[in-house]
PDB file of C-alpha atoms in Angstrom:
ATOM      1  CA  UNK A   1    -130.145  11.450-118.235  1.00 43.00           C
ATOM      2  CA  UNK A   2    -129.854  14.503-116.015  1.00 44.00           C
ATOM      3  CA  UNK A   3    -131.017  14.504-112.407  1.00 45.00           C
ATOM      4  CA  UNK A   4    -133.569  17.214-113.227  1.00 43.00           C
ATOM      5  CA  UNK A   5    -135.498  14.677-115.220  1.00 47.00           C
ATOM      6  CA  UNK A   6    -135.832  12.376-112.195  1.00 47.00           C
ATOM      7  CA  UNK A   7    -136.847  14.823-109.499  1.00 47.00           C
ATOM      8  CA  UNK A   8    -140.338  14.872-108.036  1.00 50.00           C
ATOM      9  CA  UNK A   9    -142.756  17.407-109.475  1.00 55.00           C
ATOM     10  CA  UNK A  10    -146.515  17.734-109.684  1.00 61.00           C
ATOM     11  CA  UNK A  11    -146.566  19.510-113.033  1.00 67.00           C
ATOM     12  CA  UNK A  12    -143.282  19.848-114.925  1.00 77.00           C
ATOM     13  CA  UNK A  13    -142.529  23.236-116.431  1.00 85.00           C
ATOM     14  CA  UNK A  14    -141.481  21.575-119.692  1.00 89.00           C
ATOM     15  CA  UNK A  15    -141.547  18.234-121.448  1.00 93.00           C
ATOM     16  CA  UNK A  16    -138.754  16.888-123.630  1.00 92.00           C
ATOM     17  CA  UNK A  17    -139.830  15.435-126.987  1.00 94.00           C
ATOM     18  CA  UNK A  18    -137.349  12.823-128.192  1.00 92.00           C
ATOM     19  CA  UNK A  19    -138.604  12.860-131.777  1.00 90.00           C
ATOM     20  CA  UNK A  20    -138.302   9.295-133.043  1.00 90.00           C
ATOM     21  CA  UNK A  21    -136.433   7.314-130.344  1.00 89.00           C
ATOM     22  CA  UNK A  22    -133.669   5.139-131.736  1.00 86.00           C
ATOM     23  CA  UNK A  23    -133.543   7.040-135.010  1.00 87.00           C
ATOM     24  CA  UNK A  24    -132.091  10.322-133.765  1.00 87.00           C
ATOM     25  CA  UNK A  25    -129.152  10.048-136.164  1.00 88.00           C
ATOM     26  CA  UNK A  26    -131.594   9.904-139.089  1.00 89.00           C
ATOM     27  CA  UNK A  27    -133.769  12.834-138.015  1.00 92.00           C
ATOM     28  CA  UNK A  28    -132.474  15.098-140.796  1.00 94.00           C
ATOM     29  CA  UNK A  29    -133.247  12.490-143.444  1.00 94.00           C
ATOM     30  CA  UNK A  30    -136.645  11.693-141.948  1.00 92.00           C
ATOM     31  CA  UNK A  31    -137.487  15.402-141.929  1.00 94.00           C
ATOM     32  CA  UNK A  32    -137.230  15.591-145.734  1.00 95.00           C
ATOM     33  CA  UNK A  33    -140.336  13.457-146.523  1.00 94.00           C
ATOM     34  CA  UNK A  34    -142.161  14.924-143.504  1.00 94.00           C
ATOM     35  CA  UNK A  35    -141.509  18.485-144.683  1.00 95.00           C
ATOM     36  CA  UNK A  36    -142.485  17.557-148.240  1.00 95.00           C
ATOM     37  CA  UNK A  37    -145.767  16.014-147.107  1.00 95.00           C
ATOM     38  CA  UNK A  38    -146.536  19.077-144.981  1.00 96.00           C
ATOM     39  CA  UNK A  39    -145.832  21.447-147.888  1.00 96.00           C
ATOM     40  CA  UNK A  40    -148.070  19.404-150.198  1.00 95.00           C
ATOM     41  CA  UNK A  41    -150.799  19.367-147.535  1.00 95.00           C
ATOM     42  CA  UNK A  42    -150.653  23.162-147.129  1.00 96.00           C
ATOM     43  CA  UNK A  43    -150.638  23.857-150.853  1.00 94.00           C
ATOM     44  CA  UNK A  44    -153.270  21.269-151.747  1.00 93.00           C
ATOM     45  CA  UNK A  45    -155.772  22.191-149.047  1.00 95.00           C
ATOM     46  CA  UNK A  46    -155.449  25.927-149.684  1.00 95.00           C
ATOM     47  CA  UNK A  47    -156.047  25.259-153.396  1.00 92.00           C
ATOM     48  CA  UNK A  48    -159.191  23.258-152.557  1.00 93.00           C
ATOM     49  CA  UNK A  49    -160.490  26.115-150.389  1.00 94.00           C
ATOM     50  CA  UNK A  50    -159.677  28.684-153.072  1.00 92.00           C
ATOM     51  CA  UNK A  51    -161.347  26.709-155.879  1.00 91.00           C
ATOM     52  CA  UNK A  52    -164.549  26.068-153.921  1.00 91.00           C
ATOM     53  CA  UNK A  53    -164.740  29.702-152.791  1.00 91.00           C
ATOM     54  CA  UNK A  54    -164.240  31.163-156.280  1.00 88.00           C
ATOM     55  CA  UNK A  55    -166.390  28.712-158.255  1.00 87.00           C
ATOM     56  CA  UNK A  56    -170.138  29.287-157.657  1.00 88.00           C
ATOM     57  CA  UNK A  57    -171.068  25.916-159.201  1.00 85.00           C
ATOM     58  CA  UNK A  58    -169.215  24.199-156.331  1.00 88.00           C
ATOM     59  CA  UNK A  59    -171.309  25.870-153.637  1.00 90.00           C
ATOM     60  CA  UNK A  60    -173.027  22.589-152.773  1.00 91.00           C
ATOM     61  CA  UNK A  61    -173.134  20.413-149.622  1.00 93.00           C
ATOM     62  CA  UNK A  62    -170.493  17.963-150.882  1.00 91.00           C
ATOM     63  CA  UNK A  63    -167.972  20.772-151.397  1.00 92.00           C
ATOM     64  CA  UNK A  64    -168.871  22.517-148.147  1.00 94.00           C
ATOM     65  CA  UNK A  65    -167.957  19.297-146.339  1.00 95.00           C
ATOM     66  CA  UNK A  66    -164.786  19.121-148.434  1.00 93.00           C
ATOM     67  CA  UNK A  67    -163.862  22.630-147.270  1.00 95.00           C
ATOM     68  CA  UNK A  68    -164.420  21.583-143.670  1.00 96.00           C
ATOM     69  CA  UNK A  69    -162.122  18.622-144.299  1.00 95.00           C
ATOM     70  CA  UNK A  70    -159.457  20.921-145.792  1.00 95.00           C
ATOM     71  CA  UNK A  71    -159.557  23.291-142.803  1.00 96.00           C
ATOM     72  CA  UNK A  72    -159.367  20.357-140.388  1.00 96.00           C
ATOM     73  CA  UNK A  73    -156.384  18.892-142.239  1.00 95.00           C
ATOM     74  CA  UNK A  74    -154.594  22.251-142.165  1.00 95.00           C
ATOM     75  CA  UNK A  75    -155.049  22.614-138.399  1.00 95.00           C
ATOM     76  CA  UNK A  76    -154.235  18.960-137.713  1.00 93.00           C
ATOM     77  CA  UNK A  77    -150.940  19.006-139.599  1.00 93.00           C
ATOM     78  CA  UNK A  78    -149.935  22.498-138.429  1.00 94.00           C
ATOM     79  CA  UNK A  79    -150.477  21.453-134.804  1.00 94.00           C
ATOM     80  CA  UNK A  80    -147.667  18.909-135.066  1.00 93.00           C
ATOM     81  CA  UNK A  81    -145.301  19.369-138.000  1.00 94.00           C
ATOM     82  CA  UNK A  82    -143.643  22.761-137.222  1.00 94.00           C
ATOM     83  CA  UNK A  83    -142.597  21.627-133.725  1.00 93.00           C
ATOM     84  CA  UNK A  84    -141.572  18.244-135.110  1.00 94.00           C
ATOM     85  CA  UNK A  85    -139.351  19.838-137.759  1.00 94.00           C
ATOM     86  CA  UNK A  86    -137.770  22.240-135.242  1.00 94.00           C
ATOM     87  CA  UNK A  87    -136.848  19.161-133.221  1.00 92.00           C
ATOM     88  CA  UNK A  88    -135.387  17.377-136.236  1.00 92.00           C
ATOM     89  CA  UNK A  89    -133.532  20.414-137.638  1.00 94.00           C
ATOM     90  CA  UNK A  90    -132.505  22.446-134.590  1.00 90.00           C
ATOM     91  CA  UNK A  91    -132.695  19.857-131.782  1.00 89.00           C
ATOM     92  CA  UNK A  92    -135.410  22.021-130.163  1.00 89.00           C
ATOM     93  CA  UNK A  93    -136.861  19.328-127.951  1.00 90.00           C
ATOM     94  CA  UNK A  94    -138.363  21.311-125.087  1.00 93.00           C
ATOM     95  CA  UNK A  95    -142.063  22.131-125.061  1.00 93.00           C
ATOM     96  CA  UNK A  96    -143.836  24.031-122.311  1.00 94.00           C
ATOM     97  CA  UNK A  97    -146.214  21.937-120.187  1.00 92.00           C
ATOM     98  CA  UNK A  98    -149.257  24.044-121.129  1.00 92.00           C
ATOM     99  CA  UNK A  99    -148.185  24.138-124.790  1.00 94.00           C
ATOM    100  CA  UNK A 100    -147.915  20.346-124.741  1.00 94.00           C
ATOM    101  CA  UNK A 101    -151.446  19.989-123.378  1.00 94.00           C
ATOM    102  CA  UNK A 102    -152.695  22.503-125.953  1.00 95.00           C
ATOM    103  CA  UNK A 103    -151.032  20.597-128.777  1.00 95.00           C
ATOM    104  CA  UNK A 104    -152.488  17.337-127.458  1.00 95.00           C
ATOM    105  CA  UNK A 105    -155.976  18.863-127.335  1.00 96.00           C
ATOM    106  CA  UNK A 106    -155.804  20.271-130.863  1.00 95.00           C
ATOM    107  CA  UNK A 107    -154.491  17.010-132.335  1.00 94.00           C
ATOM    108  CA  UNK A 108    -157.148  14.800-130.800  1.00 94.00           C
ATOM    109  CA  UNK A 109    -160.092  17.199-131.112  1.00 95.00           C
ATOM    110  CA  UNK A 110    -159.448  17.850-134.807  1.00 95.00           C
ATOM    111  CA  UNK A 111    -158.879  14.137-135.366  1.00 93.00           C
ATOM    112  CA  UNK A 112    -162.383  13.555-133.942  1.00 95.00           C
ATOM    113  CA  UNK A 113    -163.733  16.379-136.125  1.00 96.00           C
ATOM    114  CA  UNK A 114    -162.186  14.847-139.236  1.00 95.00           C
ATOM    115  CA  UNK A 115    -163.761  11.502-138.429  1.00 94.00           C
ATOM    116  CA  UNK A 116    -167.127  13.244-138.041  1.00 95.00           C
ATOM    117  CA  UNK A 117    -166.692  15.019-141.374  1.00 96.00           C
ATOM    118  CA  UNK A 118    -166.205  11.669-143.098  1.00 95.00           C
ATOM    119  CA  UNK A 119    -169.499  10.505-141.554  1.00 95.00           C
ATOM    120  CA  UNK A 120    -171.179  13.676-142.870  1.00 96.00           C
ATOM    121  CA  UNK A 121    -169.697  13.082-146.324  1.00 94.00           C
ATOM    122  CA  UNK A 122    -170.925   9.476-146.259  1.00 94.00           C
ATOM    123  CA  UNK A 123    -174.419  10.778-145.445  1.00 94.00           C
ATOM    124  CA  UNK A 124    -174.109  13.230-148.342  1.00 94.00           C
ATOM    125  CA  UNK A 125    -173.229  10.397-150.744  1.00 91.00           C
ATOM    126  CA  UNK A 126    -176.071   8.267-149.333  1.00 93.00           C
ATOM    127  CA  UNK A 127    -178.632  10.992-150.061  1.00 93.00           C
ATOM    128  CA  UNK A 128    -177.123  11.699-153.502  1.00 90.00           C
ATOM    129  CA  UNK A 129    -177.204   8.021-154.571  1.00 90.00           C
ATOM    130  CA  UNK A 130    -180.254   6.669-152.758  1.00 90.00           C
ATOM    131  CA  UNK A 131    -182.509   9.762-152.887  1.00 90.00           C
ATOM    132  CA  UNK A 132    -181.204  11.840-155.815  1.00 88.00           C
ATOM    133  CA  UNK A 133    -184.505  13.608-156.507  1.00 89.00           C
ATOM    134  CA  UNK A 134    -184.739  14.800-152.903  1.00 92.00           C
ATOM    135  CA  UNK A 135    -181.052  15.744-152.533  1.00 92.00           C
ATOM    136  CA  UNK A 136    -181.547  19.512-152.611  1.00 91.00           C
ATOM    137  CA  UNK A 137    -184.562  19.399-150.291  1.00 94.00           C
ATOM    138  CA  UNK A 138    -182.885  17.115-147.728  1.00 93.00           C
ATOM    139  CA  UNK A 139    -179.370  18.606-147.659  1.00 93.00           C
ATOM    140  CA  UNK A 140    -180.268  22.268-147.397  1.00 93.00           C
ATOM    141  CA  UNK A 141    -177.708  24.884-146.358  1.00 93.00           C
ATOM    142  CA  UNK A 142    -179.187  25.195-142.813  1.00 95.00           C
ATOM    143  CA  UNK A 143    -178.916  21.417-142.345  1.00 95.00           C
ATOM    144  CA  UNK A 144    -175.310  21.425-143.615  1.00 96.00           C
ATOM    145  CA  UNK A 145    -174.519  24.230-141.153  1.00 96.00           C
ATOM    146  CA  UNK A 146    -176.112  22.251-138.288  1.00 97.00           C
ATOM    147  CA  UNK A 147    -174.158  19.113-139.232  1.00 96.00           C
ATOM    148  CA  UNK A 148    -170.933  21.135-139.370  1.00 96.00           C
ATOM    149  CA  UNK A 149    -171.665  22.708-135.977  1.00 97.00           C
ATOM    150  CA  UNK A 150    -172.434  19.292-134.466  1.00 97.00           C
ATOM    151  CA  UNK A 151    -169.155  17.880-135.813  1.00 96.00           C
ATOM    152  CA  UNK A 152    -167.164  20.788-134.347  1.00 96.00           C
ATOM    153  CA  UNK A 153    -168.928  20.692-130.957  1.00 96.00           C
ATOM    154  CA  UNK A 154    -168.445  16.935-130.688  1.00 96.00           C
ATOM    155  CA  UNK A 155    -164.718  17.313-131.340  1.00 95.00           C
ATOM    156  CA  UNK A 156    -164.455  20.099-128.767  1.00 95.00           C
ATOM    157  CA  UNK A 157    -166.459  18.388-126.016  1.00 96.00           C
ATOM    158  CA  UNK A 158    -165.345  14.762-126.353  1.00 95.00           C
ATOM    159  CA  UNK A 159    -161.640  15.620-126.112  1.00 95.00           C
ATOM    160  CA  UNK A 160    -162.053  18.391-123.501  1.00 95.00           C
ATOM    161  CA  UNK A 161    -161.321  16.028-120.554  1.00 94.00           C
ATOM    162  CA  UNK A 162    -157.915  15.073-122.042  1.00 94.00           C
ATOM    163  CA  UNK A 163    -155.913  18.134-120.889  1.00 93.00           C
ATOM    164  CA  UNK A 164    -157.711  18.237-117.524  1.00 92.00           C
ATOM    165  CA  UNK A 165    -156.976  14.558-116.839  1.00 91.00           C
ATOM    166  CA  UNK A 166    -153.368  15.041-117.910  1.00 89.00           C
ATOM    167  CA  UNK A 167    -152.935  18.223-115.835  1.00 88.00           C
ATOM    168  CA  UNK A 168    -154.249  16.753-112.600  1.00 85.00           C
ATOM    169  CA  UNK A 169    -151.905  13.750-112.746  1.00 82.00           C
ATOM    170  CA  UNK A 170    -148.646  13.954-110.730  1.00 83.00           C
ATOM    171  CA  UNK A 171    -145.458  13.517-112.784  1.00 83.00           C
ATOM    172  CA  UNK A 172    -142.625  12.165-110.700  1.00 78.00           C
ATOM    173  CA  UNK A 173    -140.797   9.772-113.030  1.00 73.00           C
ATOM    174  CA  UNK A 174    -139.520  11.806-115.939  1.00 82.00           C
ATOM    175  CA  UNK A 175    -140.526  14.634-118.220  1.00 86.00           C
ATOM    176  CA  UNK A 176    -139.143  12.925-121.332  1.00 91.00           C
ATOM    177  CA  UNK A 177    -141.799  11.961-123.917  1.00 91.00           C
ATOM    178  CA  UNK A 178    -140.548   9.217-126.282  1.00 90.00           C
ATOM    179  CA  UNK A 179    -142.511  10.724-129.156  1.00 90.00           C
ATOM    180  CA  UNK A 180    -142.318  13.509-131.729  1.00 92.00           C
ATOM    181  CA  UNK A 181    -145.446  15.280-130.449  1.00 93.00           C
ATOM    182  CA  UNK A 182    -147.616  15.347-127.317  1.00 93.00           C
ATOM    183  CA  UNK A 183    -149.748  12.285-127.895  1.00 89.00           C
ATOM    184  CA  UNK A 184    -152.301  11.664-125.123  1.00 90.00           C
ATOM    185  CA  UNK A 185    -151.322   8.128-124.119  1.00 85.00           C
ATOM    186  CA  UNK A 186    -147.612   8.986-124.312  1.00 86.00           C
ATOM    187  CA  UNK A 187    -148.181  11.817-121.796  1.00 89.00           C
ATOM    188  CA  UNK A 188    -150.427   9.701-119.550  1.00 87.00           C
ATOM    189  CA  UNK A 189    -147.725   7.013-119.323  1.00 85.00           C
ATOM    190  CA  UNK A 190    -145.393   9.528-117.674  1.00 88.00           C
ATOM    191  CA  UNK A 191    -147.725  10.033-114.707  1.00 86.00           C
ATOM    192  CA  UNK A 192    -146.841   8.185-111.505  1.00 83.00           C
ATOM    193  CA  UNK A 193    -150.337   8.164-109.993  1.00 77.00           C
ATOM    194  CA  UNK A 194    -153.365   6.051-110.850  1.00 79.00           C
ATOM    195  CA  UNK A 195    -153.928   6.573-114.587  1.00 83.00           C
ATOM    196  CA  UNK A 196    -156.788   4.115-115.055  1.00 86.00           C
ATOM    197  CA  UNK A 197    -159.388   6.856-115.544  1.00 89.00           C
ATOM    198  CA  UNK A 198    -157.232   8.544-118.196  1.00 88.00           C
ATOM    199  CA  UNK A 199    -156.530   5.255-119.984  1.00 85.00           C
ATOM    200  CA  UNK A 200    -160.158   4.112-119.885  1.00 89.00           C
ATOM    201  CA  UNK A 201    -161.410   7.458-121.151  1.00 91.00           C
ATOM    202  CA  UNK A 202    -158.900   7.354-124.004  1.00 87.00           C
ATOM    203  CA  UNK A 203    -160.136   3.869-124.920  1.00 85.00           C
ATOM    204  CA  UNK A 204    -163.747   5.077-124.649  1.00 88.00           C
ATOM    205  CA  UNK A 205    -163.055   7.893-127.130  1.00 89.00           C
ATOM    206  CA  UNK A 206    -161.429   5.480-129.575  1.00 84.00           C
ATOM    207  CA  UNK A 207    -164.276   2.962-129.409  1.00 84.00           C
ATOM    208  CA  UNK A 208    -167.247   5.319-129.163  1.00 84.00           C
ATOM    209  CA  UNK A 209    -166.029   7.936-131.620  1.00 87.00           C
ATOM    210  CA  UNK A 210    -163.872   6.198-134.187  1.00 84.00           C
ATOM    211  CA  UNK A 211    -165.717   2.884-133.807  1.00 87.00           C
ATOM    212  CA  UNK A 212    -169.218   4.367-134.115  1.00 92.00           C
ATOM    213  CA  UNK A 213    -168.157   6.582-137.003  1.00 93.00           C
ATOM    214  CA  UNK A 214    -166.834   3.561-138.894  1.00 91.00           C
ATOM    215  CA  UNK A 215    -170.126   1.741-138.235  1.00 93.00           C
ATOM    216  CA  UNK A 216    -172.171   4.703-139.549  1.00 94.00           C
ATOM    217  CA  UNK A 217    -169.970   4.926-142.649  1.00 94.00           C
ATOM    218  CA  UNK A 218    -170.259   1.171-143.237  1.00 93.00           C
ATOM    219  CA  UNK A 219    -174.065   1.292-142.941  1.00 94.00           C
ATOM    220  CA  UNK A 220    -174.224   4.240-145.344  1.00 92.00           C
ATOM    221  CA  UNK A 221    -172.078   2.509-147.927  1.00 91.00           C
ATOM    222  CA  UNK A 222    -173.993  -0.741-147.582  1.00 92.00           C
ATOM    223  CA  UNK A 223    -177.109   1.157-148.613  1.00 92.00           C
ATOM    224  CA  UNK A 224    -175.192   3.049-151.313  1.00 90.00           C
ATOM    225  CA  UNK A 225    -173.746  -0.108-152.880  1.00 89.00           C
ATOM    226  CA  UNK A 226    -177.127  -1.818-152.749  1.00 90.00           C
ATOM    227  CA  UNK A 227    -178.663   1.119-154.620  1.00 88.00           C
ATOM    228  CA  UNK A 228    -175.808   1.241-157.140  1.00 87.00           C
ATOM    229  CA  UNK A 229    -175.920  -2.454-158.023  1.00 85.00           C
ATOM    230  CA  UNK A 230    -179.677  -2.267-158.499  1.00 84.00           C
ATOM    231  CA  UNK A 231    -179.231   0.266-161.325  1.00 80.00           C
ATOM    232  CA  UNK A 232    -180.241  -1.113-164.734  1.00 80.00           C
ATOM    233  CA  UNK A 233    -177.127  -0.314-166.809  1.00 81.00           C
ATOM    234  CA  UNK A 234    -173.396  -0.765-166.337  1.00 80.00           C
ATOM    235  CA  UNK A 235    -172.695   2.864-167.274  1.00 81.00           C
ATOM    236  CA  UNK A 236    -175.076   4.113-164.595  1.00 77.00           C
ATOM    237  CA  UNK A 237    -173.427   1.865-162.012  1.00 81.00           C
ATOM    238  CA  UNK A 238    -169.922   3.024-162.953  1.00 81.00           C
ATOM    239  CA  UNK A 239    -170.961   6.684-162.900  1.00 78.00           C
ATOM    240  CA  UNK A 240    -172.497   6.308-159.435  1.00 77.00           C
ATOM    241  CA  UNK A 241    -169.447   4.453-158.138  1.00 80.00           C
ATOM    242  CA  UNK A 242    -167.243   7.220-159.544  1.00 77.00           C
ATOM    243  CA  UNK A 243    -169.007   9.838-157.429  1.00 75.00           C
ATOM    244  CA  UNK A 244    -168.128   7.825-154.289  1.00 82.00           C
ATOM    245  CA  UNK A 245    -164.600   6.709-155.191  1.00 82.00           C
ATOM    246  CA  UNK A 246    -162.788   9.823-153.945  1.00 83.00           C
ATOM    247  CA  UNK A 247    -164.616   9.668-150.611  1.00 85.00           C
ATOM    248  CA  UNK A 248    -163.819   5.964-150.201  1.00 87.00           C
ATOM    249  CA  UNK A 249    -160.124   6.557-150.947  1.00 87.00           C
ATOM    250  CA  UNK A 250    -159.993   9.397-148.402  1.00 89.00           C
ATOM    251  CA  UNK A 251    -161.704   7.228-145.763  1.00 90.00           C
ATOM    252  CA  UNK A 252    -159.215   4.401-146.292  1.00 87.00           C
ATOM    253  CA  UNK A 253    -156.215   6.759-146.097  1.00 87.00           C
ATOM    254  CA  UNK A 254    -157.574   8.167-142.820  1.00 89.00           C
ATOM    255  CA  UNK A 255    -158.815   5.113-140.925  1.00 87.00           C
ATOM    256  CA  UNK A 256    -156.344   2.385-141.947  1.00 84.00           C
ATOM    257  CA  UNK A 257    -153.153   4.069-140.588  1.00 81.00           C
ATOM    258  CA  UNK A 258    -155.020   5.254-137.470  1.00 77.00           C
ATOM    259  CA  UNK A 259    -156.468   1.800-136.817  1.00 77.00           C
ATOM    260  CA  UNK A 260    -153.107   0.133-137.447  1.00 77.00           C
ATOM    261  CA  UNK A 261    -151.415   2.581-135.061  1.00 73.00           C
ATOM    262  CA  UNK A 262    -154.005   1.920-132.328  1.00 71.00           C
ATOM    263  CA  UNK A 263    -153.700  -1.851-132.681  1.00 70.00           C
ATOM    264  CA  UNK A 264    -149.896  -1.878-132.632  1.00 71.00           C
ATOM    265  CA  UNK A 265    -149.875   0.567-129.702  1.00 66.00           C
ATOM    266  CA  UNK A 266    -152.192  -1.578-127.568  1.00 64.00           C
ATOM    267  CA  UNK A 267    -151.292  -5.104-128.654  1.00 66.00           C
ATOM    268  CA  UNK A 268    -147.926  -4.892-130.429  1.00 62.00           C
ATOM    269  CA  UNK A 269    -145.775  -5.027-127.303  1.00 67.00           C
ATOM    270  CA  UNK A 270    -142.869  -6.518-129.242  1.00 76.00           C
ATOM    271  CA  UNK A 271    -142.996  -3.837-131.937  1.00 76.00           C
ATOM    272  CA  UNK A 272    -140.011  -1.417-131.708  1.00 83.00           C
ATOM    273  CA  UNK A 273    -140.802   1.991-130.238  1.00 83.00           C
ATOM    274  CA  UNK A 274    -139.539   3.879-133.280  1.00 83.00           C
ATOM    275  CA  UNK A 275    -142.028   1.951-135.437  1.00 84.00           C
ATOM    276  CA  UNK A 276    -144.903   3.012-133.147  1.00 83.00           C
ATOM    277  CA  UNK A 277    -143.852   6.654-133.424  1.00 88.00           C
ATOM    278  CA  UNK A 278    -143.365   6.516-137.199  1.00 87.00           C
ATOM    279  CA  UNK A 279    -146.856   5.053-137.684  1.00 84.00           C
ATOM    280  CA  UNK A 280    -148.327   7.689-135.351  1.00 85.00           C
ATOM    281  CA  UNK A 281    -146.674  10.375-137.496  1.00 88.00           C
ATOM    282  CA  UNK A 282    -147.899   8.778-140.712  1.00 85.00           C
ATOM    283  CA  UNK A 283    -151.574   8.852-139.684  1.00 83.00           C
ATOM    284  CA  UNK A 284    -151.306  12.587-138.940  1.00 87.00           C
ATOM    285  CA  UNK A 285    -149.292  13.484-142.048  1.00 90.00           C
ATOM    286  CA  UNK A 286    -150.568  11.264-144.855  1.00 91.00           C
ATOM    287  CA  UNK A 287    -154.341  12.061-144.859  1.00 91.00           C
ATOM    288  CA  UNK A 288    -153.871  15.882-144.973  1.00 93.00           C
ATOM    289  CA  UNK A 289    -151.497  15.375-147.904  1.00 93.00           C
ATOM    290  CA  UNK A 290    -153.594  12.795-149.766  1.00 92.00           C
ATOM    291  CA  UNK A 291    -157.072  14.284-149.343  1.00 92.00           C
ATOM    292  CA  UNK A 292    -156.603  17.281-151.693  1.00 91.00           C
ATOM    293  CA  UNK A 293    -154.786  15.050-154.199  1.00 89.00           C
ATOM    294  CA  UNK A 294    -157.565  12.447-154.121  1.00 88.00           C
ATOM    295  CA  UNK A 295    -160.349  15.002-154.528  1.00 86.00           C
ATOM    296  CA  UNK A 296    -158.373  17.022-157.054  1.00 81.00           C
ATOM    297  CA  UNK A 297    -157.775  13.991-159.266  1.00 77.00           C
ATOM    298  CA  UNK A 298    -161.045  12.098-158.753  1.00 75.00           C
ATOM    299  CA  UNK A 299    -163.540  15.000-158.705  1.00 78.00           C
ATOM    300  CA  UNK A 300    -164.178  16.276-162.225  1.00 77.00           C
ATOM    301  CA  UNK A 301    -165.494  19.694-161.209  1.00 80.00           C
ATOM    302  CA  UNK A 302    -162.397  20.459-159.098  1.00 83.00           C
ATOM    303  CA  UNK A 303    -160.044  19.005-161.697  1.00 81.00           C
ATOM    304  CA  UNK A 304    -161.616  21.055-164.488  1.00 81.00           C
ATOM    305  CA  UNK A 305    -161.545  24.251-162.437  1.00 80.00           C
ATOM    306  CA  UNK A 306    -157.896  23.674-161.502  1.00 81.00           C
ATOM    307  CA  UNK A 307    -156.918  23.095-165.146  1.00 80.00           C
ATOM    308  CA  UNK A 308    -158.843  26.218-166.165  1.00 80.00           C
ATOM    309  CA  UNK A 309    -156.969  28.286-163.581  1.00 73.00           C
ATOM    310  CA  UNK A 310    -153.594  27.120-164.852  1.00 73.00           C
ATOM    311  CA  UNK A 311    -154.414  27.510-168.536  1.00 77.00           C
ATOM    312  CA  UNK A 312    -156.124  30.867-167.956  1.00 68.00           C
ATOM    313  CA  UNK A 313    -153.109  32.230-166.091  1.00 58.00           C
ATOM    314  CA  UNK A 314    -150.799  30.849-168.732  1.00 50.00           C
ATOM    315  CA  UNK A 315    -152.536  32.829-171.501  1.00 49.00           C
TER     316      UNK A 315
END
């Protein structure tokens, strides 16, 4: 390690991203699935946006929320993957201090937004299943716009202290981040001052945002499942479950890797560092890739429109 990485500084001009520590020799090979997932995420989410925009029958609350999810996934993955791939392919490890804080803010704010969108989609499914006759009167376009605005503002405001807390901390140990992107806790750990406020606020965001969102989703689906299993016929129950299956799959693909990463990060002290980093990459790469696939396969209206586009162009 060079002496420049050990000198005292209040704010370093640059950070050094190691990528996946311990697996540097395999960076080229690791980049192949990462690049593939990113390409699928870009293509899939743009297709979702295009289909919903061009198909008037899909101009409904459920698909508006789906478009919000697609935009969030595009920003979330684009905030991390290009820099990650430049590191893997060209050994471009340096990132400007302000750029690092910006990347950190975008990652965490859009992660909070995505969690909020899943809550909104759970509310949409609750109204559709439990109050089907009042669906159009409850979920009006103005209400959908207000929900979307609330989700965006929450993501912006809750994560806003992150870059300020990180910027005011003195960095006198090293400017090397053992990660492939500027993750909040990874940056906080480099500070040599008292980081309790930063750590506690990070834990507060995890518990009060992700935790509360999971509770709201669980309550919604408890009511949904109760309503479904009270339906008189098996066909009606299966049809109602089918309308929720894509949303449930997307929720699981989003929360399970994120929850696993948080648990191993805080309690898995014997887990190798490269495993922590790989899991952290997975929970930012897999949901943006899977969400358009899940909704494209499981949602009949989107699937039919997509097939029509391909067959129509092939004629």
